[in-house]
mmCIF file of C-alpha atoms in Angstrom:
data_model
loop_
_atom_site.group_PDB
_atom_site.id
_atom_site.type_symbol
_atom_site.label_atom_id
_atom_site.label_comp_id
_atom_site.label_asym_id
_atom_site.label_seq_id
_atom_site.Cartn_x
_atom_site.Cartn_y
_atom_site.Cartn_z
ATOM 1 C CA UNK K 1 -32.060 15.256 -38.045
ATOM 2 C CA UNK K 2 -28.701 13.114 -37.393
ATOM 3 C CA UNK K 3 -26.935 16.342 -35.929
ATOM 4 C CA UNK K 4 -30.008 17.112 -33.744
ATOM 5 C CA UNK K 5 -29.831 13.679 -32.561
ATOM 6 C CA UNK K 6 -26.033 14.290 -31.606
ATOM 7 C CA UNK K 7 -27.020 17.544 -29.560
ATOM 8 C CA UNK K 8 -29.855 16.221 -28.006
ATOM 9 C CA UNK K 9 -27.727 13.075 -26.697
ATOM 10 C CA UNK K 10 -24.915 15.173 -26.035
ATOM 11 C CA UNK K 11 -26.949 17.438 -23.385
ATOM 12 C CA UNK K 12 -28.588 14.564 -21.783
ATOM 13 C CA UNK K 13 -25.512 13.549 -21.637
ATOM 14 C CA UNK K 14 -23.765 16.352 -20.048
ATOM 15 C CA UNK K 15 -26.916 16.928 -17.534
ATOM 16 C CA UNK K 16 -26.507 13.100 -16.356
ATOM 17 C CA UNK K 17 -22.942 13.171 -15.772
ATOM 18 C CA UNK K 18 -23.742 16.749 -13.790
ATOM 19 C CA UNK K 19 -25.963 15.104 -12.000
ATOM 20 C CA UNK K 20 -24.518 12.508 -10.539
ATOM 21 C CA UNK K 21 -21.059 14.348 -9.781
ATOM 22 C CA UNK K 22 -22.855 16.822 -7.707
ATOM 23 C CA UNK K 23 -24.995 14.116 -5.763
ATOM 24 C CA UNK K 24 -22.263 11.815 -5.288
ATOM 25 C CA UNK K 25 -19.429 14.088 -4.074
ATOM 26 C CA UNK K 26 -18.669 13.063 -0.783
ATOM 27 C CA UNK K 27 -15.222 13.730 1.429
ATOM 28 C CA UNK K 28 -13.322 10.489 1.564
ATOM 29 C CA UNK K 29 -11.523 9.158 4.913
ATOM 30 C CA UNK K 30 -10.364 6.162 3.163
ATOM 31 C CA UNK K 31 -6.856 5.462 4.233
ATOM 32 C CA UNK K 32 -6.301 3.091 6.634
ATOM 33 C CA UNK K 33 -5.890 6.246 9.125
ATOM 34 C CA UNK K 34 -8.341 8.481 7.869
ATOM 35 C CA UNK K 35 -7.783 12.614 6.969
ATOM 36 C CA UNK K 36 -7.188 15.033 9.788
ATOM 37 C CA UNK K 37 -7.769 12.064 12.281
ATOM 38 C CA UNK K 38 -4.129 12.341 13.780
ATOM 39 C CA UNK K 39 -3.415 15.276 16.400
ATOM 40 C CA UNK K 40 -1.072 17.807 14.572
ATOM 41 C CA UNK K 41 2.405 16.757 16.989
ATOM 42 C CA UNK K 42 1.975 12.788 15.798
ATOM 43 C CA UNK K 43 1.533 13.457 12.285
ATOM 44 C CA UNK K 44 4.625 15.721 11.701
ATOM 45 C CA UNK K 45 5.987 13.063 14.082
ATOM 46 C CA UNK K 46 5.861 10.446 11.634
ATOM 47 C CA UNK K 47 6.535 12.102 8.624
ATOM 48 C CA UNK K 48 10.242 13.183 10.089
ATOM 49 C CA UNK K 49 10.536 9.020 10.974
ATOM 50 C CA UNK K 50 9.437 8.236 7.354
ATOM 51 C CA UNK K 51 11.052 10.843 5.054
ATOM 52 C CA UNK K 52 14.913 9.156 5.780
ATOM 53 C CA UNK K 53 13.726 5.595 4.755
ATOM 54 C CA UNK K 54 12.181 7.472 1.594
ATOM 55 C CA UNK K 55 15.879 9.400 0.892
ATOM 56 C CA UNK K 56 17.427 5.846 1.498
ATOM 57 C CA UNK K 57 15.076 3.742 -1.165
ATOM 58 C CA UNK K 58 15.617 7.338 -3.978
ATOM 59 C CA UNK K 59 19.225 6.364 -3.832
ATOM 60 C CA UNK K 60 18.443 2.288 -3.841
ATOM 61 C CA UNK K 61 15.896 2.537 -6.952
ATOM 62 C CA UNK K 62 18.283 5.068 -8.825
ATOM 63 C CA UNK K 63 21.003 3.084 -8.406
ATOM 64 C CA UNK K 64 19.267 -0.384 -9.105
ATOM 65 C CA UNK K 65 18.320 1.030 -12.327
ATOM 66 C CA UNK K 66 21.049 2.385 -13.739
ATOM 67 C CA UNK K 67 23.089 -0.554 -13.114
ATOM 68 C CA UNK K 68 19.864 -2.648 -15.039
ATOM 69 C CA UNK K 69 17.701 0.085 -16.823
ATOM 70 C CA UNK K 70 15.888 -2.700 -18.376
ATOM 71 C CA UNK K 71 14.214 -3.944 -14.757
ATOM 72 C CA UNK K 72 12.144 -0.366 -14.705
ATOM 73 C CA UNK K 73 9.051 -2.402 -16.129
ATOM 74 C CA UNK K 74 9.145 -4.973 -12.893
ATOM 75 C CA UNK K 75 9.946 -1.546 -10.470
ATOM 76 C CA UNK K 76 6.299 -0.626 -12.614
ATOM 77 C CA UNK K 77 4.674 -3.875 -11.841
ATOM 78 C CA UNK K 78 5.584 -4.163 -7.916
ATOM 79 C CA UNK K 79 3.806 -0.602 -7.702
ATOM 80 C CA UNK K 80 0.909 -0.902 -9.560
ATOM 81 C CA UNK K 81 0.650 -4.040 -7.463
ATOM 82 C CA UNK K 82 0.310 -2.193 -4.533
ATOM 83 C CA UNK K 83 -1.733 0.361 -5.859
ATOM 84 C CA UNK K 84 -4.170 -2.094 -6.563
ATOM 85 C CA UNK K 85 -4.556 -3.652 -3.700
ATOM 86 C CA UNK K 86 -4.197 -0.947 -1.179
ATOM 87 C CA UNK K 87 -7.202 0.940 -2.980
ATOM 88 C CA UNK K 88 -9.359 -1.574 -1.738
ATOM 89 C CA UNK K 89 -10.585 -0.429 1.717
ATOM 90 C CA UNK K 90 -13.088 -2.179 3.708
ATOM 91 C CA UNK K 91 -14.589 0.359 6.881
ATOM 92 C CA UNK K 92 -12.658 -1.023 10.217
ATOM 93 C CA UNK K 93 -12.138 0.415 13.394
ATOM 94 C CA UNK K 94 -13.693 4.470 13.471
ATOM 95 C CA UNK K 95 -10.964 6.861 12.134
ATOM 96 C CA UNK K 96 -9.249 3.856 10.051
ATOM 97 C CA UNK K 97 -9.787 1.193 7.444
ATOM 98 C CA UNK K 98 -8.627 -1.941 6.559
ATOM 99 C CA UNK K 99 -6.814 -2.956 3.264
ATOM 100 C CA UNK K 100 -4.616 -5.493 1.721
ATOM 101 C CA UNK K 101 -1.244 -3.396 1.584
ATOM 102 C CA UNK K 102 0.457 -4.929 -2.054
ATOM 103 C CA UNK K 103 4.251 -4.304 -0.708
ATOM 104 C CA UNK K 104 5.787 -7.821 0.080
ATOM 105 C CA UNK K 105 6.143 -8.310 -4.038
ATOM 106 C CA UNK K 106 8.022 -5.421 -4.592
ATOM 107 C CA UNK K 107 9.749 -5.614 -0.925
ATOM 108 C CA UNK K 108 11.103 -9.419 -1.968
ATOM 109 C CA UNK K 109 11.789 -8.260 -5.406
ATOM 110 C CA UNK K 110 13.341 -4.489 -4.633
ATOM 111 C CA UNK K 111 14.037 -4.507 -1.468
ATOM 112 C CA UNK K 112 12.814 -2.974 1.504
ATOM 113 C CA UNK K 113 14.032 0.747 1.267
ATOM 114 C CA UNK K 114 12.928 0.707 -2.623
ATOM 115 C CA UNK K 115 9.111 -0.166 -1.345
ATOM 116 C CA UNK K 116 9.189 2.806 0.935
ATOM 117 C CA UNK K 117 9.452 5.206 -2.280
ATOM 118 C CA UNK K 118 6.648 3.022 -3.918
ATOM 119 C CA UNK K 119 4.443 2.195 -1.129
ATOM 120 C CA UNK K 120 4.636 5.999 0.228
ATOM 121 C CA UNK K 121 3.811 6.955 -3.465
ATOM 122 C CA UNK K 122 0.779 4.756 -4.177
ATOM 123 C CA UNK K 123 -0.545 6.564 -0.885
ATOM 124 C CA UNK K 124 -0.049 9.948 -2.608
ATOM 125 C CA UNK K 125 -1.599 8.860 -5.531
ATOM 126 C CA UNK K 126 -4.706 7.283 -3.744
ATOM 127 C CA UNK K 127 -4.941 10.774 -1.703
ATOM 128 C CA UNK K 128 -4.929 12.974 -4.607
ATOM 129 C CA UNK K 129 -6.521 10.855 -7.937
ATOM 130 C CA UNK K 130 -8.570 8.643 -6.316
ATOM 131 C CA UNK K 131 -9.577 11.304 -3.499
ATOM 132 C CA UNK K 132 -9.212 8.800 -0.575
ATOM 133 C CA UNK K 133 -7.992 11.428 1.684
ATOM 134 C CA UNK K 134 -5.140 10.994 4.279
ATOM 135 C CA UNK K 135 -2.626 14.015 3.253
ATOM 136 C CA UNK K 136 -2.127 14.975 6.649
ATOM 137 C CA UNK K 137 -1.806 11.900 7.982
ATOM 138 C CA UNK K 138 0.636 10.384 4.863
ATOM 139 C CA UNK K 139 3.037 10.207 7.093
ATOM 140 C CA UNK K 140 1.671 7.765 9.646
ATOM 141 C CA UNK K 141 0.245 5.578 6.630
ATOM 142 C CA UNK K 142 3.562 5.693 4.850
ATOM 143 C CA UNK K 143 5.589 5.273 7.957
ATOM 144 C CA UNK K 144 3.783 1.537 8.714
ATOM 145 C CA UNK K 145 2.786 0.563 5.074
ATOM 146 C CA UNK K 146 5.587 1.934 3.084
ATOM 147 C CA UNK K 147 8.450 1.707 5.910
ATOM 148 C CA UNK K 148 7.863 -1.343 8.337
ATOM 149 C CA UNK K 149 5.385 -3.977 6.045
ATOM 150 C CA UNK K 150 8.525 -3.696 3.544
ATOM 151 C CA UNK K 151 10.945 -4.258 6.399
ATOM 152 C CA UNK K 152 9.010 -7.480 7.678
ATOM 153 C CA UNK K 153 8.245 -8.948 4.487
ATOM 154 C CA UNK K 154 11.743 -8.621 2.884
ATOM 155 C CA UNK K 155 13.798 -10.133 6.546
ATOM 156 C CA UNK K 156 10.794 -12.818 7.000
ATOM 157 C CA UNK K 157 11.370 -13.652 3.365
ATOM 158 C CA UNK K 158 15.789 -13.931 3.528
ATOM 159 C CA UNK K 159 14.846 -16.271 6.986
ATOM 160 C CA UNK K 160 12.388 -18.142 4.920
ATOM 161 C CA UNK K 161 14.878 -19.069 2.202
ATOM 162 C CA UNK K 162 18.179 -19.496 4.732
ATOM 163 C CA UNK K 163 16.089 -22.022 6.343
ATOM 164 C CA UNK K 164 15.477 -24.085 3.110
ATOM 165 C CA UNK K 165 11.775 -22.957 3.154
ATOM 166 C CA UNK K 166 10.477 -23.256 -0.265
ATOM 167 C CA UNK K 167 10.113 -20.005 -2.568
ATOM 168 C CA UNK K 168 6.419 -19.834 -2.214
ATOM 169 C CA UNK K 169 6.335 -20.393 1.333
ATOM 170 C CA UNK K 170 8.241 -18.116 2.150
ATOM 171 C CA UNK K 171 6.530 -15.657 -0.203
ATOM 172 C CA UNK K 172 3.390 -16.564 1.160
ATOM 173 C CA UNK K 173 4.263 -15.916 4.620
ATOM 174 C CA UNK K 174 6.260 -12.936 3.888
ATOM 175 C CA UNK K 175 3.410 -10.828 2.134
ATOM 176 C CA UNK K 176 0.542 -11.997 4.757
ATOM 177 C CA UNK K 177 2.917 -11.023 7.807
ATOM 178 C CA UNK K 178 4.107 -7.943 6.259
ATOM 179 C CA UNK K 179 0.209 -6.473 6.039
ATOM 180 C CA UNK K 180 -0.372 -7.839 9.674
ATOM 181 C CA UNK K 181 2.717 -5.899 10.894
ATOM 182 C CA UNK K 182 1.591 -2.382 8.998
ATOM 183 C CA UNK K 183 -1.714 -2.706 11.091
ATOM 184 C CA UNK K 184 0.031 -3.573 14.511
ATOM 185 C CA UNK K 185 1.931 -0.811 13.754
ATOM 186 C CA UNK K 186 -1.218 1.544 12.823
ATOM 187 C CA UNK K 187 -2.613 0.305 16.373
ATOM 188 C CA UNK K 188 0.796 1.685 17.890
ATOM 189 C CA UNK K 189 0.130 4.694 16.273
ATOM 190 C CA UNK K 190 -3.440 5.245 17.170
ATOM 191 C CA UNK K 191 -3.162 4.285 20.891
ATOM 192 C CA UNK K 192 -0.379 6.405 20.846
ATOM 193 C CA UNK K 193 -2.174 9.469 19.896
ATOM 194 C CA UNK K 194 -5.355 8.186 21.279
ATOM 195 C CA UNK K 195 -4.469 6.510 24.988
ATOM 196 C CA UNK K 196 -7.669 4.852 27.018
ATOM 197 C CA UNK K 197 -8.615 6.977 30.259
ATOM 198 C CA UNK K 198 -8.812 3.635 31.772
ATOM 199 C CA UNK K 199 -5.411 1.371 30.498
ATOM 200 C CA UNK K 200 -3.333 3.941 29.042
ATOM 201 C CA UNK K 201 -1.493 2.937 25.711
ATOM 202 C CA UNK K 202 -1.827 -0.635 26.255
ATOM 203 C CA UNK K 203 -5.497 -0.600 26.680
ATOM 204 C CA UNK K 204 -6.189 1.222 24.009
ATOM 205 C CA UNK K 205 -3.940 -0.855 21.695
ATOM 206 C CA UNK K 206 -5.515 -3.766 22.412
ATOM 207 C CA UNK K 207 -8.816 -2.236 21.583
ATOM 208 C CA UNK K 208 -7.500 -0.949 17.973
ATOM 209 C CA UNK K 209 -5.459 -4.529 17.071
ATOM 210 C CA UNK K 210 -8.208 -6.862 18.539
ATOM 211 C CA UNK K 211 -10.553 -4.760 16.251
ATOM 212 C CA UNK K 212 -8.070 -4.431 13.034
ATOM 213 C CA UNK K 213 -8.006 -8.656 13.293
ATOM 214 C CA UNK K 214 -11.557 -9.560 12.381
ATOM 215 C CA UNK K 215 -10.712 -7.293 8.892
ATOM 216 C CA UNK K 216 -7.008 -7.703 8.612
ATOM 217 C CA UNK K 217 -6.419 -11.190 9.096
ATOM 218 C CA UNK K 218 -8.620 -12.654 6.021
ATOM 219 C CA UNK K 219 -7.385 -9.499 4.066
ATOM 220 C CA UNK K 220 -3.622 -10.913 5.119
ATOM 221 C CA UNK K 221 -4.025 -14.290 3.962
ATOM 222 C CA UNK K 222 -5.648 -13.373 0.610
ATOM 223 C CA UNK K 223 -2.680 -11.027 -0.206
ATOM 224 C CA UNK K 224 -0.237 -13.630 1.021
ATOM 225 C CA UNK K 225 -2.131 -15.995 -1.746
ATOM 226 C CA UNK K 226 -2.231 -13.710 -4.377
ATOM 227 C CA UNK K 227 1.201 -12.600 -3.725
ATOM 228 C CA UNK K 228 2.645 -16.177 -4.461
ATOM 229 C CA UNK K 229 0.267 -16.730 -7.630
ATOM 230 C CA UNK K 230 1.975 -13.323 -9.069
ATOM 231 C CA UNK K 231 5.016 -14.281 -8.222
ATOM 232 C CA UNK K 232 4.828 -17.875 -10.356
ATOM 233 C CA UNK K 233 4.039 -16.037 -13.143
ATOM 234 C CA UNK K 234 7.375 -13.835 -12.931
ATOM 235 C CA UNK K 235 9.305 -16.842 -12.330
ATOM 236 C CA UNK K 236 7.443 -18.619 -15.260
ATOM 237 C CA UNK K 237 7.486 -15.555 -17.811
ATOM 238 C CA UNK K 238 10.015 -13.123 -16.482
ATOM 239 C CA UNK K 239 13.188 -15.189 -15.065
ATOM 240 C CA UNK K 240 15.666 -13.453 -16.932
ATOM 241 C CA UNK K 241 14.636 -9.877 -15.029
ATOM 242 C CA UNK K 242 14.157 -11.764 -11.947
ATOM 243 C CA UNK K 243 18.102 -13.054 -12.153
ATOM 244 C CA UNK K 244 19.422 -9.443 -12.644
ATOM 245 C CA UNK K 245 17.597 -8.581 -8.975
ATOM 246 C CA UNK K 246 20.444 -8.263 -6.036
ATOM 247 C CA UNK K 247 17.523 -9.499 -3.246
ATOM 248 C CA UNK K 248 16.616 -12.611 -5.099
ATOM 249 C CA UNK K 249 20.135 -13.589 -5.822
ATOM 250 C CA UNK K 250 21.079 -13.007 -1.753
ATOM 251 C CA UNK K 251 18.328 -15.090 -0.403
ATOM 252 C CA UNK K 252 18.916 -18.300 -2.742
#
């Protein structure tokens, strides 16, 4: 009786999960420029801009961890940080999506050139496990999540702390700006590819940022929050990896 029990539950089972798979496959156009949106000449553009900054941050993270093989557990965190949060897309403007980026931790923490191996990635990853689409146009993603949010958050974080602005602060404003810059940038890239009949590349970037701000601003602030609550933690529970890193050292 027991083992008929097990087949019978084991088949409903089976059907169920069948069931819903087949019903709830779907393509996904999650990335914050969506699959196959990009014209073929801009997206091998931007994966030739992107691919250096990647070859750059390969050396940076080898070298980082071979001189301290013991900070491969905070390289970890920063990514699965950003994995995190950049999974979580809210619909924006049509062809795109908005979505906290997660790269001013490990861009204050790494370095900018480092991020641009992780961020780029945590895009791969999303594209392939989580099925979110965008392998055509990982370049353009990569290029203003993994490349320029980094850049931003890492130099507005070294002004922060030359000017005496306090560690969270800066922290705070570093992560928020960083994810408002990878969206400006993602508004370059679409009026670029996508220019108004009427206005050119200006019109048509005003439309995409003006849009991007109702979503991206809130979603900015919250990572800038979260950003400095994570980091109080490290400082509180992981200060002896944190003194081994070159970037925090610098920007005391």
């Amino acid at each position: 009786m027991k083992k008929r029990s097990l087949w019978f539950s084991f088949v409903v089972l089976l059907g169920l999960t069948s069931y819903f798979w087949t019903n709830s496959y779907r393509p996904a156009y999650a990335m914050h420029i969506m699959e196959g949106f990009l014209p073929l000449g801009w997206a091998i553009f931007w994966w030739g801009i992107t691919i250096p900054f990647v070859a750059v941050g390969i050396r940076s993270i080898a070298k980082k961890l071979k001189e301290n093989p013991e900070l491969k557990s905070m390289l970890g965190l920063s990514g699965a940080f950003a994995f995190v949060l950049s999974a979580l897309k809210i619909p924006s403007v049509t062809g795109s999506c908005s979505h906290p980026t997660g790269v001013g931790l490990g861009s204050i923490l790494f370095g900018p050139t480092a991020m641009s191996v992780l961020g780029t990635i945590v895009l791969l990853f999303q594209s392939l496990l989580l099925a979110h689409g965008g392998i055509t146009t990982l370049g353009a993603n990569a290029f203003s999540m993994a490349v320029v949010g980094p850049l931003l958050s890492y130099g507005i974080y070294k002004c922060g702390r030359k000017m005496n602005v306090s560690v969270a602060v800066s922290v705070f404003l570093a992560a928020m700006l960083g994810d408002l810059g990878t969206y400006l940038v993602t508004s370059v890239q679409l009026a670029l590819a996508f220019p108004a009949e009427i206005g050119g590349f200006v019109a048509s970037f005003v439309k995409f940022a003006s849009i991007f701000a109702f979503t991206q601003v809130p979603l900015a602030i919250s990572e800038g929050l979260l950003t400095v609550i994570v980091m109080n933690l490290l400082q509180k529970y992981n200060m002896t990896e944190l003194n081994q890193l070159p970037t925090m050292k610098e920007a005391r």
